[in-house]
PDB file of C-alpha atoms in Angstrom:
ATOM      1  CA  GLN A   1     118.032  44.227  27.469  1.00  0.00           C
ATOM      2  CA  ASN A   2     115.810  47.045  29.163  1.00  0.00           C
ATOM      3  CA  ILE A   3     114.252  49.515  27.947  1.00  0.00           C
ATOM      4  CA  THR A   4     112.580  52.842  29.889  1.00  0.00           C
ATOM      5  CA  PHE A   5     111.053  56.371  29.190  1.00  0.00           C
ATOM      6  CA  THR A   6     108.351  58.533  31.103  1.00  0.00           C
ATOM      7  CA  LEU A   7     106.092  59.590  28.986  1.00  0.00           C
ATOM      8  CA  SER A   8     103.850  63.194  30.446  1.00  0.00           C
ATOM      9  CA  GLN A   9     101.275  64.874  30.086  1.00  0.00           C
ATOM     10  CA  VAL A  10      98.827  62.035  30.961  1.00  0.00           C
ATOM     11  CA  ARG A  11      95.298  62.822  32.899  1.00  0.00           C
ATOM     12  CA  ASN A  12      94.222  59.811  35.602  1.00  0.00           C
ATOM     13  CA  LEU A  13      90.803  60.519  35.787  1.00  0.00           C
ATOM     14  CA  ALA A  14      89.479  58.966  38.511  1.00  0.00           C
ATOM     15  CA  GLY A  15      90.059  55.632  41.518  1.00  0.00           C
ATOM     16  CA  GLY A  16      90.488  52.966  41.509  1.00  0.00           C
ATOM     17  CA  GLN A  17      91.631  49.887  39.588  1.00  0.00           C
ATOM     18  CA  THR A  18      93.012  51.117  35.417  1.00  0.00           C
ATOM     19  CA  GLY A  19      92.925  47.601  34.212  1.00  0.00           C
ATOM     20  CA  PRO A  20      95.309  46.043  32.181  1.00  0.00           C
ATOM     21  CA  PHE A  21      97.834  48.271  29.687  1.00  0.00           C
ATOM     22  CA  SER A  22      98.753  46.862  26.305  1.00  0.00           C
ATOM     23  CA  LEU A  23     102.095  46.903  25.467  1.00  0.00           C
ATOM     24  CA  PHE A  24     103.799  46.658  21.626  1.00  0.00           C
ATOM     25  CA  ALA A  25     106.955  47.023  20.217  1.00  0.00           C
ATOM     26  CA  LEU A  26     107.175  48.078  16.362  1.00  0.00           C
ATOM     27  CA  LEU A  27     109.748  47.744  13.788  1.00  0.00           C
ATOM     28  CA  THR A  28     110.887  51.069  12.501  1.00  0.00           C
ATOM     29  CA  ASP A  29     107.822  51.490  10.433  1.00  0.00           C
ATOM     30  CA  ALA A  30     106.131  51.396  12.875  1.00  0.00           C
ATOM     31  CA  VAL A  31     103.890  48.972  11.343  1.00  0.00           C
ATOM     32  CA  SER A  32     105.392  45.209  11.277  1.00  0.00           C
ATOM     33  CA  LEU A  33     104.837  44.246  14.845  1.00  0.00           C
ATOM     34  CA  VAL A  34     107.476  42.339  17.266  1.00  0.00           C
ATOM     35  CA  GLU A  35     106.236  41.475  20.166  1.00  0.00           C
ATOM     36  CA  THR A  36     103.103  42.247  22.043  1.00  0.00           C
ATOM     37  CA  ASN A  37     102.543  41.754  26.080  1.00  0.00           C
ATOM     38  CA  PRO A  38      98.560  43.165  25.766  1.00  0.00           C
ATOM     39  CA  THR A  39      98.065  42.222  30.143  1.00  0.00           C
ATOM     40  CA  VAL A  40     100.420  44.972  31.856  1.00  0.00           C
ATOM     41  CA  PRO A  41      99.247  44.573  35.397  1.00  0.00           C
ATOM     42  CA  ALA A  42      96.366  47.190  36.531  1.00  0.00           C
ATOM     43  CA  VAL A  43      97.265  50.005  39.384  1.00  0.00           C
ATOM     44  CA  ASN A  44      95.133  51.369  41.508  1.00  0.00           C
ATOM     45  CA  LEU A  45      94.533  55.187  41.458  1.00  0.00           C
ATOM     46  CA  THR A  46      93.794  56.808  44.845  1.00  0.00           C
ATOM     47  CA  ILE A  47      90.850  58.558  44.810  1.00  0.00           C
ATOM     48  CA  GLY A  48      91.821  61.666  45.806  1.00  0.00           C
ATOM     49  CA  SER A  49      89.942  64.435  47.996  1.00  0.00           C
ATOM     50  CA  LEU A  50      88.026  67.770  46.679  1.00  0.00           C
ATOM     51  CA  ALA A  51      89.752  71.117  47.594  1.00  0.00           C
ATOM     52  CA  ASP A  52      86.834  72.304  49.030  1.00  0.00           C
ATOM     53  CA  ALA A  53      82.543  71.776  49.400  1.00  0.00           C
ATOM     54  CA  THR A  54      79.828  72.985  50.696  1.00  0.00           C
ATOM     55  CA  VAL A  55      75.829  71.903  51.476  1.00  0.00           C
ATOM     56  CA  THR A  56      74.028  74.950  52.367  1.00  0.00           C
ATOM     57  CA  PRO A  57      70.139  74.731  52.918  1.00  0.00           C
ATOM     58  CA  ALA A  58      68.100  78.494  52.035  1.00  0.00           C
ATOM     59  CA  LEU A  59      65.972  77.108  54.958  1.00  0.00           C
ATOM     60  CA  LEU A  60      66.677  76.420  58.422  1.00  0.00           C
ATOM     61  CA  GLY A  61      63.882  75.441  59.898  1.00  0.00           C
ATOM     62  CA  SER A  62      62.640  71.828  61.259  1.00  0.00           C
ATOM     63  CA  ALA A  63      60.692  69.528  58.883  1.00  0.00           C
ATOM     64  CA  THR A  64      61.044  72.329  56.748  1.00  0.00           C
ATOM     65  CA  ARG A  65      60.715  71.662  53.205  1.00  0.00           C
ATOM     66  CA  THR A  66      63.961  73.913  50.877  1.00  0.00           C
ATOM     67  CA  THR A  67      66.257  73.975  48.624  1.00  0.00           C
ATOM     68  CA  PHE A  68      69.760  73.099  49.025  1.00  0.00           C
ATOM     69  CA  PHE A  69      72.615  75.244  47.081  1.00  0.00           C
ATOM     70  CA  VAL A  70      75.646  72.803  46.203  1.00  0.00           C
ATOM     71  CA  GLN A  71      79.346  73.879  45.322  1.00  0.00           C
ATOM     72  CA  VAL A  72      82.532  71.887  44.829  1.00  0.00           C
ATOM     73  CA  SER A  73      85.751  72.822  45.143  1.00  0.00           C
ATOM     74  CA  VAL A  74      88.461  70.387  42.009  1.00  0.00           C
ATOM     75  CA  SER A  75      91.275  69.374  43.605  1.00  0.00           C
ATOM     76  CA  ASN A  76      92.928  67.660  40.332  1.00  0.00           C
ATOM     77  CA  THR A  77      90.427  67.172  37.908  1.00  0.00           C
ATOM     78  CA  LEU A  78      87.078  66.470  36.455  1.00  0.00           C
ATOM     79  CA  GLN A  79      85.393  65.587  33.056  1.00  0.00           C
ATOM     80  CA  ALA A  80      83.221  67.783  32.605  1.00  0.00           C
ATOM     81  CA  ASN A  81      80.464  65.497  31.669  1.00  0.00           C
ATOM     82  CA  GLY A  82      81.098  63.418  35.177  1.00  0.00           C
ATOM     83  CA  ASN A  83      79.100  64.006  38.134  1.00  0.00           C
ATOM     84  CA  VAL A  84      78.761  65.264  41.420  1.00  0.00           C
ATOM     85  CA  ILE A  85      77.172  62.899  43.736  1.00  0.00           C
ATOM     86  CA  VAL A  86      75.825  64.188  47.504  1.00  0.00           C
ATOM     87  CA  LYS A  87      74.634  62.217  50.365  1.00  0.00           C
ATOM     88  CA  PHE A  88      72.417  63.434  52.968  1.00  0.00           C
ATOM     89  CA  PRO A  89      72.257  62.878  56.555  1.00  0.00           C
ATOM     90  CA  ALA A  90      69.810  60.892  58.321  1.00  0.00           C
ATOM     91  CA  GLY A  91      67.041  63.115  58.604  1.00  0.00           C
ATOM     92  CA  PHE A  92      66.417  64.134  55.415  1.00  0.00           C
ATOM     93  CA  LEU A  93      64.022  63.581  52.551  1.00  0.00           C
ATOM     94  CA  LEU A  94      64.699  63.713  48.832  1.00  0.00           C
ATOM     95  CA  ASN A  95      61.947  63.597  46.426  1.00  0.00           C
ATOM     96  CA  ASP A  96      59.327  66.256  49.363  1.00  0.00           C
ATOM     97  CA  GLY A  97      56.503  67.757  47.500  1.00  0.00           C
ATOM     98  CA  GLY A  98      57.748  66.343  43.536  1.00  0.00           C
ATOM     99  CA  GLN A  99      61.134  64.822  42.563  1.00  0.00           C
ATOM    100  CA  THR A 100      64.076  66.943  43.856  1.00  0.00           C
ATOM    101  CA  GLN A 101      64.852  69.162  40.544  1.00  0.00           C
ATOM    102  CA  VAL A 102      68.591  70.873  39.983  1.00  0.00           C
ATOM    103  CA  THR A 103      68.784  74.288  39.002  1.00  0.00           C
ATOM    104  CA  GLY A 104      70.875  76.360  37.859  1.00  0.00           C
ATOM    105  CA  ALA A 105      74.407  74.988  37.045  1.00  0.00           C
ATOM    106  CA  SER A 106      77.319  76.162  35.798  1.00  0.00           C
ATOM    107  CA  PHE A 107      80.930  75.644  35.874  1.00  0.00           C
ATOM    108  CA  VAL A 108      83.165  78.443  37.567  1.00  0.00           C
ATOM    109  CA  VAL A 109      86.747  78.858  35.355  1.00  0.00           C
ATOM    110  CA  PHE A 110      89.267  81.076  35.993  1.00  0.00           C
ATOM    111  CA  ALA A 111      86.510  83.021  37.519  1.00  0.00           C
ATOM    112  CA  VAL A 112      84.203  82.828  34.900  1.00  0.00           C
ATOM    113  CA  GLU A 113      80.860  81.302  35.375  1.00  0.00           C
ATOM    114  CA  THR A 114      79.121  78.658  32.094  1.00  0.00           C
ATOM    115  CA  PRO A 115      75.866  77.468  32.691  1.00  0.00           C
ATOM    116  CA  THR A 116      75.984  73.735  32.242  1.00  0.00           C
ATOM    117  CA  PRO A 117      72.966  71.426  31.123  1.00  0.00           C
ATOM    118  CA  ALA A 118      72.788  69.050  34.296  1.00  0.00           C
ATOM    119  CA  THR A 119      70.699  66.393  34.930  1.00  0.00           C
ATOM    120  CA  ILE A 120      69.485  64.367  38.176  1.00  0.00           C
ATOM    121  CA  LEU A 121      71.013  60.942  37.337  1.00  0.00           C
ATOM    122  CA  THR A 122      69.328  59.362  40.414  1.00  0.00           C
ATOM    123  CA  SER A 123      68.031  61.165  43.078  1.00  0.00           C
ATOM    124  CA  ASN A 124      67.452  57.846  45.749  1.00  0.00           C
ATOM    125  CA  ALA A 125      64.786  58.756  49.018  1.00  0.00           C
ATOM    126  CA  GLN A 126      65.660  55.347  50.424  1.00  0.00           C
ATOM    127  CA  THR A 127      69.716  56.225  50.699  1.00  0.00           C
ATOM    128  CA  ARG A 128      69.894  59.859  50.298  1.00  0.00           C
ATOM    129  CA  GLU A 129      71.454  60.272  47.720  1.00  0.00           C
ATOM    130  CA  VAL A 130      71.270  62.760  44.513  1.00  0.00           C
ATOM    131  CA  ILE A 131      73.165  62.309  41.307  1.00  0.00           C
ATOM    132  CA  VAL A 132      73.754  64.766  39.162  1.00  0.00           C
ATOM    133  CA  SER A 133      74.989  64.754  35.462  1.00  0.00           C
ATOM    134  CA  LEU A 134      76.982  67.854  34.862  1.00  0.00           C
ATOM    135  CA  GLY A 135      76.103  67.918  31.157  1.00  0.00           C
ATOM    136  CA  GLY A 136      79.165  69.028  29.896  1.00  0.00           C
ATOM    137  CA  ALA A 137      81.645  67.985  26.520  1.00  0.00           C
ATOM    138  CA  ALA A 138      83.379  64.442  27.119  1.00  0.00           C
ATOM    139  CA  ASP A 139      87.145  66.272  26.006  1.00  0.00           C
ATOM    140  CA  GLU A 140      86.562  69.163  28.796  1.00  0.00           C
ATOM    141  CA  PHE A 141      88.187  68.573  31.569  1.00  0.00           C
ATOM    142  CA  LEU A 142      87.795  71.389  35.012  1.00  0.00           C
ATOM    143  CA  GLY A 143      90.801  71.285  37.302  1.00  0.00           C
ATOM    144  CA  ALA A 144      92.150  73.039  40.512  1.00  0.00           C
ATOM    145  CA  PHE A 145      90.072  74.988  42.224  1.00  0.00           C
ATOM    146  CA  ASN A 146      88.005  75.090  39.463  1.00  0.00           C
ATOM    147  CA  LEU A 147      84.051  74.659  40.919  1.00  0.00           C
ATOM    148  CA  VAL A 148      80.643  73.344  40.250  1.00  0.00           C
ATOM    149  CA  ARG A 149      77.601  75.507  40.789  1.00  0.00           C
ATOM    150  CA  PHE A 150      73.678  74.336  41.806  1.00  0.00           C
ATOM    151  CA  THR A 151      70.475  73.860  43.245  1.00  0.00           C
ATOM    152  CA  LEU A 152      68.606  71.230  44.355  1.00  0.00           C
ATOM    153  CA  THR A 153      64.324  71.238  45.002  1.00  0.00           C
ATOM    154  CA  ASN A 154      61.795  69.614  47.084  1.00  0.00           C
ATOM    155  CA  ILE A 155      63.911  68.271  49.597  1.00  0.00           C
ATOM    156  CA  ARG A 156      62.493  68.768  53.888  1.00  0.00           C
ATOM    157  CA  ASN A 157      65.317  68.808  56.418  1.00  0.00           C
ATOM    158  CA  MET A 158      65.033  66.560  59.325  1.00  0.00           C
ATOM    159  CA  VAL A 159      62.849  66.828  62.786  1.00  0.00           C
ATOM    160  CA  ALA A 160      64.989  68.960  64.969  1.00  0.00           C
ATOM    161  CA  ARG A 161      65.172  67.454  68.351  1.00  0.00           C
ATOM    162  CA  PRO A 162      67.225  69.820  70.755  1.00  0.00           C
ATOM    163  CA  PRO A 163      67.900  68.492  73.719  1.00  0.00           C
ATOM    164  CA  VAL A 164      65.136  68.797  77.246  1.00  0.00           C
ATOM    165  CA  GLY A 165      65.366  71.712  78.754  1.00  0.00           C
ATOM    166  CA  SER A 166      67.546  73.133  76.559  1.00  0.00           C
ATOM    167  CA  ALA A 167      66.911  77.506  75.963  1.00  0.00           C
ATOM    168  CA  SER A 168      64.374  78.606  73.347  1.00  0.00           C
ATOM    169  CA  GLY A 169      65.553  78.706  69.732  1.00  0.00           C
ATOM    170  CA  THR A 170      68.158  76.027  70.310  1.00  0.00           C
ATOM    171  CA  GLY A 171      69.125  73.593  67.345  1.00  0.00           C
ATOM    172  CA  GLU A 172      70.169  70.696  66.403  1.00  0.00           C
ATOM    173  CA  THR A 173      72.900  69.773  64.423  1.00  0.00           C
ATOM    174  CA  SER A 174      73.032  67.432  61.513  1.00  0.00           C
ATOM    175  CA  GLY A 175      75.164  65.186  60.541  1.00  0.00           C
ATOM    176  CA  THR A 176      77.550  65.039  57.776  1.00  0.00           C
ATOM    177  CA  PHE A 177      77.542  65.465  53.596  1.00  0.00           C
ATOM    178  CA  LEU A 178      78.919  63.473  51.612  1.00  0.00           C
ATOM    179  CA  VAL A 179      79.748  64.900  48.297  1.00  0.00           C
ATOM    180  CA  SER A 180      81.542  63.370  45.719  1.00  0.00           C
ATOM    181  CA  THR A 181      82.891  63.503  42.278  1.00  0.00           C
ATOM    182  CA  SER A 182      82.385  60.477  39.826  1.00  0.00           C
ATOM    183  CA  LEU A 183      82.993  59.983  36.291  1.00  0.00           C
ATOM    184  CA  ALA A 184      79.867  59.524  33.746  1.00  0.00           C
ATOM    185  CA  SER A 185      80.472  55.813  34.452  1.00  0.00           C
ATOM    186  CA  LEU A 186      80.349  56.536  37.946  1.00  0.00           C
ATOM    187  CA  ALA A 187      84.433  55.404  39.088  1.00  0.00           C
ATOM    188  CA  LEU A 188      84.861  58.001  41.918  1.00  0.00           C
ATOM    189  CA  VAL A 189      87.041  60.854  41.560  1.00  0.00           C
ATOM    190  CA  GLU A 190      86.903  62.919  44.751  1.00  0.00           C
ATOM    191  CA  THR A 191      85.633  62.869  47.599  1.00  0.00           C
ATOM    192  CA  PHE A 192      84.889  65.623  50.556  1.00  0.00           C
ATOM    193  CA  THR A 193      82.757  65.925  54.445  1.00  0.00           C
ATOM    194  CA  VAL A 194      80.348  68.742  54.535  1.00  0.00           C
ATOM    195  CA  PRO A 195      79.974  69.782  58.488  1.00  0.00           C
ATOM    196  CA  GLY A 196      76.506  69.039  59.298  1.00  0.00           C
ATOM    197  CA  VAL A 197      73.878  72.991  59.493  1.00  0.00           C
ATOM    198  CA  VAL A 198      71.601  73.649  62.503  1.00  0.00           C
ATOM    199  CA  ILE A 199      68.205  72.973  62.094  1.00  0.00           C
ATOM    200  CA  THR A 200      66.171  74.490  64.187  1.00  0.00           C
ATOM    201  CA  PRO A 201      62.761  73.649  66.182  1.00  0.00           C
ATOM    202  CA  ASN A 202      59.702  75.842  65.189  1.00  0.00           C
ATOM    203  CA  VAL A 203      58.044  78.339  67.140  1.00  0.00           C
ATOM    204  CA  LEU A 204      54.346  77.957  67.620  1.00  0.00           C
ATOM    205  CA  VAL A 205      52.437  81.117  68.161  1.00  0.00           C
ATOM    206  CA  THR A 206      49.175  82.173  69.755  1.00  0.00           C
ATOM    207  CA  TYR A 207      46.390  83.740  68.707  1.00  0.00           C
ATOM    208  CA  PRO A 208      43.564  85.210  70.860  1.00  0.00           C
ATOM    209  CA  VAL A 209      40.613  84.076  68.883  1.00  0.00           C
ATOM    210  CA  GLY A 210      36.939  85.722  71.417  1.00  0.00           C
ATOM    211  CA  LEU A 211      37.882  84.599  74.973  1.00  0.00           C
ATOM    212  CA  ALA A 212      39.665  81.182  73.159  1.00  0.00           C
ATOM    213  CA  ARG A 213      43.191  81.348  72.653  1.00  0.00           C
ATOM    214  CA  VAL A 214      44.387  78.671  69.420  1.00  0.00           C
ATOM    215  CA  VAL A 215      48.301  77.666  69.160  1.00  0.00           C
ATOM    216  CA  VAL A 216      49.492  77.216  65.935  1.00  0.00           C
TER     217      VAL A 216
END
């Protein structure tokens, strides 16, 4: 005889394989075991899309060392001790002049902003990927449209190469940024592709020095 029922108030934490489930049938004393199936097949959970994300440089100059402000809007859920992963486009350099650091991290829940002790888990210059550990409690969760905010330091912009013959001050649009959230285990939860930013070439300035001119 088949028995069917539905369990409510269960939260899926991340995408990917869940691992096997276990079922146990007990007598009315809730202790005596009748039957068991410890290897009910796993299910594949879909990696979701973040509601929104932005990656904004403080300075837009070509090859300029700057900071980046990152804001993530959760779509479904994120465990507060999870991570935010930011992958920069080609041409950007992490750990420029020192290790890339995270500052000013906070959660925004129902318009209330609360600091969180975020740290850099890894900052890989070759893959251009930063993983920020958010530092919240494992039993706390961010829900739909809650925000994560922080600033990343010591990042050098790409070298802008606008088309030959373009007007002075014309910039070059970078590639896209990829922002993802994950559990502390690095199992992916949600992702979002952020449009590139326009990086502008630096302008040479001339200064008269006696009868000569110096170009800086």
